[in-house]
PDB file of C-alpha atoms in Angstrom:
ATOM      1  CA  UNK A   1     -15.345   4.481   7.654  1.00 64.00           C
ATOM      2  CA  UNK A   2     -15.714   7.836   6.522  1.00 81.00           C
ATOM      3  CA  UNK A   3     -12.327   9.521   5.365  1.00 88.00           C
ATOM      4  CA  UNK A   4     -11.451  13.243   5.255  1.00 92.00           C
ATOM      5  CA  UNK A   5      -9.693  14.438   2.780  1.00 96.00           C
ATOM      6  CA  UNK A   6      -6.784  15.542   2.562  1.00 97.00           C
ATOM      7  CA  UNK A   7      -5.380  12.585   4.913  1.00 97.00           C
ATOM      8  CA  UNK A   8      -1.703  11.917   5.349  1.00 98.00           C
ATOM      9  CA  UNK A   9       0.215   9.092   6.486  1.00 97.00           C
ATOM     10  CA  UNK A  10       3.692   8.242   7.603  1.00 97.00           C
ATOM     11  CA  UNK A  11       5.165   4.700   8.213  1.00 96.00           C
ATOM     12  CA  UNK A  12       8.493   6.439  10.510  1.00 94.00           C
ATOM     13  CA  UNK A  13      10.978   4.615   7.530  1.00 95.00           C
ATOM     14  CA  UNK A  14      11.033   7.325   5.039  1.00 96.00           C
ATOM     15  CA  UNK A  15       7.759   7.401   3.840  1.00 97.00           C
ATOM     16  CA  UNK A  16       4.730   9.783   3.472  1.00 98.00           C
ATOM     17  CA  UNK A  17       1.389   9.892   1.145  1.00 98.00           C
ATOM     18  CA  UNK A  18      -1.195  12.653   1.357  1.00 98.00           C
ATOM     19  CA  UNK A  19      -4.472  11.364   0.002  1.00 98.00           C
ATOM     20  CA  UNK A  20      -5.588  14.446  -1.650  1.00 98.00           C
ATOM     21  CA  UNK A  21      -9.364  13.490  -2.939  1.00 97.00           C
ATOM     22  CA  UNK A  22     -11.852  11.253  -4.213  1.00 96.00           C
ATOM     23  CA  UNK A  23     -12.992  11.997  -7.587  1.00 95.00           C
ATOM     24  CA  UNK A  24     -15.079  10.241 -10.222  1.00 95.00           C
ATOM     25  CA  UNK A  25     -14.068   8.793 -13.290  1.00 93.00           C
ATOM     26  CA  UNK A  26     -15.770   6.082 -15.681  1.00 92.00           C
ATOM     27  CA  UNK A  27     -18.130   4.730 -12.859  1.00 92.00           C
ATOM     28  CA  UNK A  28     -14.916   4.598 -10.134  1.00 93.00           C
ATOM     29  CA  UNK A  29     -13.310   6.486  -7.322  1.00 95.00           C
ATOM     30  CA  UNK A  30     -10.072   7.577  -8.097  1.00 97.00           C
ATOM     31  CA  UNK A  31      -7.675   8.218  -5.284  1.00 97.00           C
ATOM     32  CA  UNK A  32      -5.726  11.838  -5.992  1.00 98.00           C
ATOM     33  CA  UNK A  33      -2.572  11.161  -4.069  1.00 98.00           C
ATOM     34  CA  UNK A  34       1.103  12.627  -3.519  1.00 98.00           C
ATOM     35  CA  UNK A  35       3.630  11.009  -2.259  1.00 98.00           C
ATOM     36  CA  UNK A  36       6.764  11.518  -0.666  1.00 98.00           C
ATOM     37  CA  UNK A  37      10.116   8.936  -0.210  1.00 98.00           C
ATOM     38  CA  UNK A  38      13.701   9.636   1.432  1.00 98.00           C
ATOM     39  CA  UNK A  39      16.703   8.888  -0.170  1.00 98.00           C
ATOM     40  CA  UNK A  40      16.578   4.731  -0.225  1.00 97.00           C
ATOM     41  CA  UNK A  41      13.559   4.248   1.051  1.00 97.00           C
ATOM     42  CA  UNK A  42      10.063   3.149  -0.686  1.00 97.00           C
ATOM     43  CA  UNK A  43       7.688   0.177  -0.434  1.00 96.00           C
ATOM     44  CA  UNK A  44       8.433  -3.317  -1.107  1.00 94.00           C
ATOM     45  CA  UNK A  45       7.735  -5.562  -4.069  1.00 96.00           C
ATOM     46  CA  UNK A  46       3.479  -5.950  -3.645  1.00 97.00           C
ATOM     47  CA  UNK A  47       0.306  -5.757  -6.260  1.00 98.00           C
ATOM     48  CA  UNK A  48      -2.807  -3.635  -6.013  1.00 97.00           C
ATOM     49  CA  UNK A  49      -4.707  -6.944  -7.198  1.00 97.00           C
ATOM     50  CA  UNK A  50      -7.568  -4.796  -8.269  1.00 97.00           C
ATOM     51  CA  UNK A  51      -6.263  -1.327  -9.073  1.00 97.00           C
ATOM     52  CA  UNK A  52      -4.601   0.591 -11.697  1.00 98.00           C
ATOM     53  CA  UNK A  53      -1.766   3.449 -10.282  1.00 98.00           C
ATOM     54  CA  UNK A  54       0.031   6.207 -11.503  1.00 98.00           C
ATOM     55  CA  UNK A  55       2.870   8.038 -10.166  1.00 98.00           C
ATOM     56  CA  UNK A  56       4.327  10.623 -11.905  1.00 98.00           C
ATOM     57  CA  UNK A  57       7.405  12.021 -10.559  1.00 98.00           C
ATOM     58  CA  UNK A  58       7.720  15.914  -9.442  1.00 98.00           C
ATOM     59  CA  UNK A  59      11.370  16.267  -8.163  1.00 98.00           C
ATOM     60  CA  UNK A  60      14.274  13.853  -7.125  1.00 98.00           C
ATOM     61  CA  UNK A  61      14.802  10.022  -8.943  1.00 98.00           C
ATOM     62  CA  UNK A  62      12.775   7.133  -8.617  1.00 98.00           C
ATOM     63  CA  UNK A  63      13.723   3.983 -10.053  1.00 98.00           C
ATOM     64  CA  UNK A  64      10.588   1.235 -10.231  1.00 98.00           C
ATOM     65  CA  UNK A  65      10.623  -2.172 -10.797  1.00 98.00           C
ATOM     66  CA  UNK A  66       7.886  -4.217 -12.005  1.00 98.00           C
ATOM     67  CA  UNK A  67       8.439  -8.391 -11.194  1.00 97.00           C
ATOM     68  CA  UNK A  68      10.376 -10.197 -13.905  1.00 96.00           C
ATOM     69  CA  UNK A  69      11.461  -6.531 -15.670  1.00 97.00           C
ATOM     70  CA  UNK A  70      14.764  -4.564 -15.397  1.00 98.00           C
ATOM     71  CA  UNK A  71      14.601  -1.914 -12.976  1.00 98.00           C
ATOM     72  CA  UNK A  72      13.630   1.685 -14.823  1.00 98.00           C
ATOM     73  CA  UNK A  73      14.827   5.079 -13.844  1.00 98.00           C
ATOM     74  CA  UNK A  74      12.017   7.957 -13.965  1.00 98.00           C
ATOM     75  CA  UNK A  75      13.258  11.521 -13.131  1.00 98.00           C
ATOM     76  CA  UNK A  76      10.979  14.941 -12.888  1.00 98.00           C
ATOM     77  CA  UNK A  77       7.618  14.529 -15.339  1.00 98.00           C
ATOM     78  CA  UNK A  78       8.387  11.258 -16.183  1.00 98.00           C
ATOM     79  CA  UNK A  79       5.524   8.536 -15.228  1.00 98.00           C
ATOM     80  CA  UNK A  80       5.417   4.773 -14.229  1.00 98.00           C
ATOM     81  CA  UNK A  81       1.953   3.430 -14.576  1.00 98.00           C
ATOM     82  CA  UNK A  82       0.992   0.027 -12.697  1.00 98.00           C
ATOM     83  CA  UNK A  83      -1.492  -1.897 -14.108  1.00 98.00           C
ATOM     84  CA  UNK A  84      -3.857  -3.891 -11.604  1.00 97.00           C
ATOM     85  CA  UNK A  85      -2.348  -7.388 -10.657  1.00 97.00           C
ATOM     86  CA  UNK A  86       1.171  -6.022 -11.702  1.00 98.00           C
ATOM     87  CA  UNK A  87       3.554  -6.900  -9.004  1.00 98.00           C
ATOM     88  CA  UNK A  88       5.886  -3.438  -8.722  1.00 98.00           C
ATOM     89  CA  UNK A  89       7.760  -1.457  -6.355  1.00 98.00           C
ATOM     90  CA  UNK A  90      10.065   1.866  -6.449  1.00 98.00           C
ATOM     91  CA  UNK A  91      12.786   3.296  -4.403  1.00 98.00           C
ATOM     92  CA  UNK A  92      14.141   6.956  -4.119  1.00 98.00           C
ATOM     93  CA  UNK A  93      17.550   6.208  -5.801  1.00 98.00           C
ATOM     94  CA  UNK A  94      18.508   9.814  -5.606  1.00 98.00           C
ATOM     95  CA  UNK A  95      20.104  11.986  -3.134  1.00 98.00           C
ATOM     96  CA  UNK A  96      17.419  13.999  -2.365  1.00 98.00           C
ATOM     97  CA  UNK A  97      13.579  13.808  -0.871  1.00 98.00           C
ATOM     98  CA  UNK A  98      11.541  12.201  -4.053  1.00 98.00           C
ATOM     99  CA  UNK A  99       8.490  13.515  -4.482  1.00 98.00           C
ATOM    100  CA  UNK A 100       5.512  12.031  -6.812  1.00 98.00           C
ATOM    101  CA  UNK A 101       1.800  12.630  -7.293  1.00 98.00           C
ATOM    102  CA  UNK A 102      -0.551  10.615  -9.294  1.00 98.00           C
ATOM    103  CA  UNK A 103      -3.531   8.469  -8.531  1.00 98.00           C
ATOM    104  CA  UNK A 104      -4.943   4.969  -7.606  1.00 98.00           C
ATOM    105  CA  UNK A 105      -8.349   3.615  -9.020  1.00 97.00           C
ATOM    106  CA  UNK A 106     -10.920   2.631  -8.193  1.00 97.00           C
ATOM    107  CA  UNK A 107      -9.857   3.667  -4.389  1.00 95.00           C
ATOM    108  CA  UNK A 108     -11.403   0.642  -2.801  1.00 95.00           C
ATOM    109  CA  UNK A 109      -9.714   0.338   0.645  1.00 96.00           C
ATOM    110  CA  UNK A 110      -6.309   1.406  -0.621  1.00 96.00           C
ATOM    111  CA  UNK A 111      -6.515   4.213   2.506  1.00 97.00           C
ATOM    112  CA  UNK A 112      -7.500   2.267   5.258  1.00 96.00           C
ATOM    113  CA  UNK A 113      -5.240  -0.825   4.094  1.00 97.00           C
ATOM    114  CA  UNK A 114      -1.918   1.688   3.343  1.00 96.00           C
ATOM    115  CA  UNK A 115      -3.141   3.447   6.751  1.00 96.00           C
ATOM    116  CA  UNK A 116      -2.563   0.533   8.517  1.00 96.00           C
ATOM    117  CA  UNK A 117       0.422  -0.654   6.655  1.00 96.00           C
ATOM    118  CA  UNK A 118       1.920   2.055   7.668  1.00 96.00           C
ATOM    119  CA  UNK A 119       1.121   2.457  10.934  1.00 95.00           C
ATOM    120  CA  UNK A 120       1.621  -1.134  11.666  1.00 95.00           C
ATOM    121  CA  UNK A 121       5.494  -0.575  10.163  1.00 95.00           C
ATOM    122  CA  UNK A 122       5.844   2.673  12.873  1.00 94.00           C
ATOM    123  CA  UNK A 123       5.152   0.685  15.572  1.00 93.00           C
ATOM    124  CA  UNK A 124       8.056  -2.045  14.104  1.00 91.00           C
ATOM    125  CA  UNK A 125      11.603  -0.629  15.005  1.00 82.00           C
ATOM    126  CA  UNK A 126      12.353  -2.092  11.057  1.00 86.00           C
ATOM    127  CA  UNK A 127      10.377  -1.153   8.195  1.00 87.00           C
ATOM    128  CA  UNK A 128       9.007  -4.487   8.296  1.00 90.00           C
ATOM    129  CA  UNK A 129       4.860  -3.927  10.136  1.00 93.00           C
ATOM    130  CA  UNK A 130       4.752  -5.724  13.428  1.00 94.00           C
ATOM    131  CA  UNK A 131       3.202  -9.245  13.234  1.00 94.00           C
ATOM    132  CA  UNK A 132      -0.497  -9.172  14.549  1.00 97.00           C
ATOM    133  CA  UNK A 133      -1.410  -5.628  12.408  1.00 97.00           C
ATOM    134  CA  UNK A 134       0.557  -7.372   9.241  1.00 96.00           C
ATOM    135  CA  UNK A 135      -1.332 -10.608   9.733  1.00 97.00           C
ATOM    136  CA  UNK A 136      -4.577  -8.913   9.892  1.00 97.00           C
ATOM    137  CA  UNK A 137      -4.145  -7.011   6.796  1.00 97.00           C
ATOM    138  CA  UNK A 138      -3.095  -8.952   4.725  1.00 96.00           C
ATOM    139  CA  UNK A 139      -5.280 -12.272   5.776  1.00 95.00           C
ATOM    140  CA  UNK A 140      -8.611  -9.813   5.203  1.00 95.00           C
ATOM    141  CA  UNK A 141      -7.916  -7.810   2.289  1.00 96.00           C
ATOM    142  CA  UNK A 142      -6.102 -11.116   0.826  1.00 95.00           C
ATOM    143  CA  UNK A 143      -8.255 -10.597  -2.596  1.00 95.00           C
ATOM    144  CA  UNK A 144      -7.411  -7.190  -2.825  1.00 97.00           C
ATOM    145  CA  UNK A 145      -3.479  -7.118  -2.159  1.00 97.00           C
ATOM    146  CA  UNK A 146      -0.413  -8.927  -2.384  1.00 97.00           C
ATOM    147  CA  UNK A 147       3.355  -9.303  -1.572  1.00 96.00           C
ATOM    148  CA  UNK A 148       4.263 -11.775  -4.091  1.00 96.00           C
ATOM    149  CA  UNK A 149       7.878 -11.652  -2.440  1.00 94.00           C
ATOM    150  CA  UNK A 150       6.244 -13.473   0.587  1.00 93.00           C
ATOM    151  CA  UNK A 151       6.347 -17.279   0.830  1.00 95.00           C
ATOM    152  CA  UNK A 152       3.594 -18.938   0.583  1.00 94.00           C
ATOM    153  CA  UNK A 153       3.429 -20.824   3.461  1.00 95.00           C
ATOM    154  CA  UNK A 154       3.882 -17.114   5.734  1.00 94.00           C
ATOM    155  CA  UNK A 155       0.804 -16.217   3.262  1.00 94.00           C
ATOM    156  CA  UNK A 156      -1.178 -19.492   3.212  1.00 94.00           C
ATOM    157  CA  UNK A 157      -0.146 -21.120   6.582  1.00 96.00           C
ATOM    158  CA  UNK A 158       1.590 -18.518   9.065  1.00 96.00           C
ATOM    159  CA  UNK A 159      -0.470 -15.136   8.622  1.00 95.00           C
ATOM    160  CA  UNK A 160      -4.023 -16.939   9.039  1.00 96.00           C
ATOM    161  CA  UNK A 161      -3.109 -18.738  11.857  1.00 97.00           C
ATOM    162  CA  UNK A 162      -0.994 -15.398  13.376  1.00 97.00           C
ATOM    163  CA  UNK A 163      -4.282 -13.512  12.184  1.00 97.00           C
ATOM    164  CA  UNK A 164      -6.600 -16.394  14.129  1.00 97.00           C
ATOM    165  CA  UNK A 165      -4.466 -15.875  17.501  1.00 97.00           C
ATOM    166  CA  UNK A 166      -4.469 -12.842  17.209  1.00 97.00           C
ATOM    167  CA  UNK A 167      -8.496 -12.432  17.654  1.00 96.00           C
ATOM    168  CA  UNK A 168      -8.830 -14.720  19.947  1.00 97.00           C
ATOM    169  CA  UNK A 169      -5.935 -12.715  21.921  1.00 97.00           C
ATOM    170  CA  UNK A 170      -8.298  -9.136  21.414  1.00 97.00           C
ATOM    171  CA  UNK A 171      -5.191  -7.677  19.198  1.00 96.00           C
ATOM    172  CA  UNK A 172      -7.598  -6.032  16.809  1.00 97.00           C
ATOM    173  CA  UNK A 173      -9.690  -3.508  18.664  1.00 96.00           C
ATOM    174  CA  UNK A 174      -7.739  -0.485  16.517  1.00 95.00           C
ATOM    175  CA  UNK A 175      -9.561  -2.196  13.693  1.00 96.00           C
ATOM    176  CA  UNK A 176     -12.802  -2.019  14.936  1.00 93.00           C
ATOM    177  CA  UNK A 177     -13.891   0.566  11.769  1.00 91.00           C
ATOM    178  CA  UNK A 178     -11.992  -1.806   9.141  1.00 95.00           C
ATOM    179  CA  UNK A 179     -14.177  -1.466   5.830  1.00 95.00           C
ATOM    180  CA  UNK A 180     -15.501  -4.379   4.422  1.00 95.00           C
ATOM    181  CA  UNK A 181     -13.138  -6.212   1.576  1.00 96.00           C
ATOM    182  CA  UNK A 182     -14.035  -6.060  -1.782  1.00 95.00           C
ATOM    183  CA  UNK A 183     -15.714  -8.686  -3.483  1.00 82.00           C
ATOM    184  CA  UNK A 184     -14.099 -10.237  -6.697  1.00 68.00           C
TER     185      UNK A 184
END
């Protein structure tokens, strides 16, 4: 699946990224990427299980939160970095749009897998991604990303099997150009 850059997406719950560009750096693809969150909205607790990010924020207040830490408040040119495997998550705290820019490497299949994310949550009436798209994503690119926040049995037990019906039901044909997961 061949992506054009710039490409933006929106989930309908307060949240847009433009993917800027690809560029090179030490033997990876890194992601250029801005992003922009409404006034209590952002992404839930989840880990790029195989990438490093970096948002740095441009205007408004973001307050991140990486798993078993105190919540940290980052206002204009301040920058949260996100390890791979680091469980995190951020919220616009402020009163006003927050807007970041920063990167994600290596890119992987951060824009298909966010692409559907999101579109999977503007389909939902909640924030939360309707059940087939959700089970599919997360069941394929399961060695690539996580929501640590989700039990395991809806990880282990319930989104395989929701996944499993959900081919045999033909709920997947919007998928049809899904890149292949990355190997460990």
């Amino acid at each position: 699946m061949k992506i054009q850059y710039p490409h933006t997406i929106e989930n309908g719950h307060g949240e847009k990224i433009i993917f800027h560009s690809e560029t090179e750096e030490d033997g990876e693809k890194k992601l250029l990427v801005e992003s922009f969150v409404q006034p209590g909205a952002g992404p839930i607790m989840h880990t790029h299980l195989l990438q490093d990010e970096s948002l740095t924020v441009v205007s408004g207040e973001m307050t991140y939160r990486v798993m078993g830490q105190e919540p940290v408040k980052a206002l204009p040119g301040e920058t949260a970095l996100f390890k791979r495997g680091t469980a995190h998550n951020f919220v616009n705290s402020g009163n006003d749009l927050l807007v970041c820019k920063g990167w994600i490497k290596p890119a992987n299949t951060i824009v298909f897998f966010l692409g559907g994310i999101f579109a999977a949550q503007k389909k939902s009436v909640t924030p939360r991604p309707v059940m087939f798209d959700a089970a599919y994503l997360m069941t394929r690119y399961r060695h690539e990303y996580d929501m640590p926040e989700l039990p395991f049995m809806v990880k282990k037990i319930i989104n395989p099997l929701v996944y499993l019906i959900g081919r045999i039901l033909g709920k997947y044909s919007h998928f049809k150009d899904a890149p292949e997961p990355v190997k460990k």
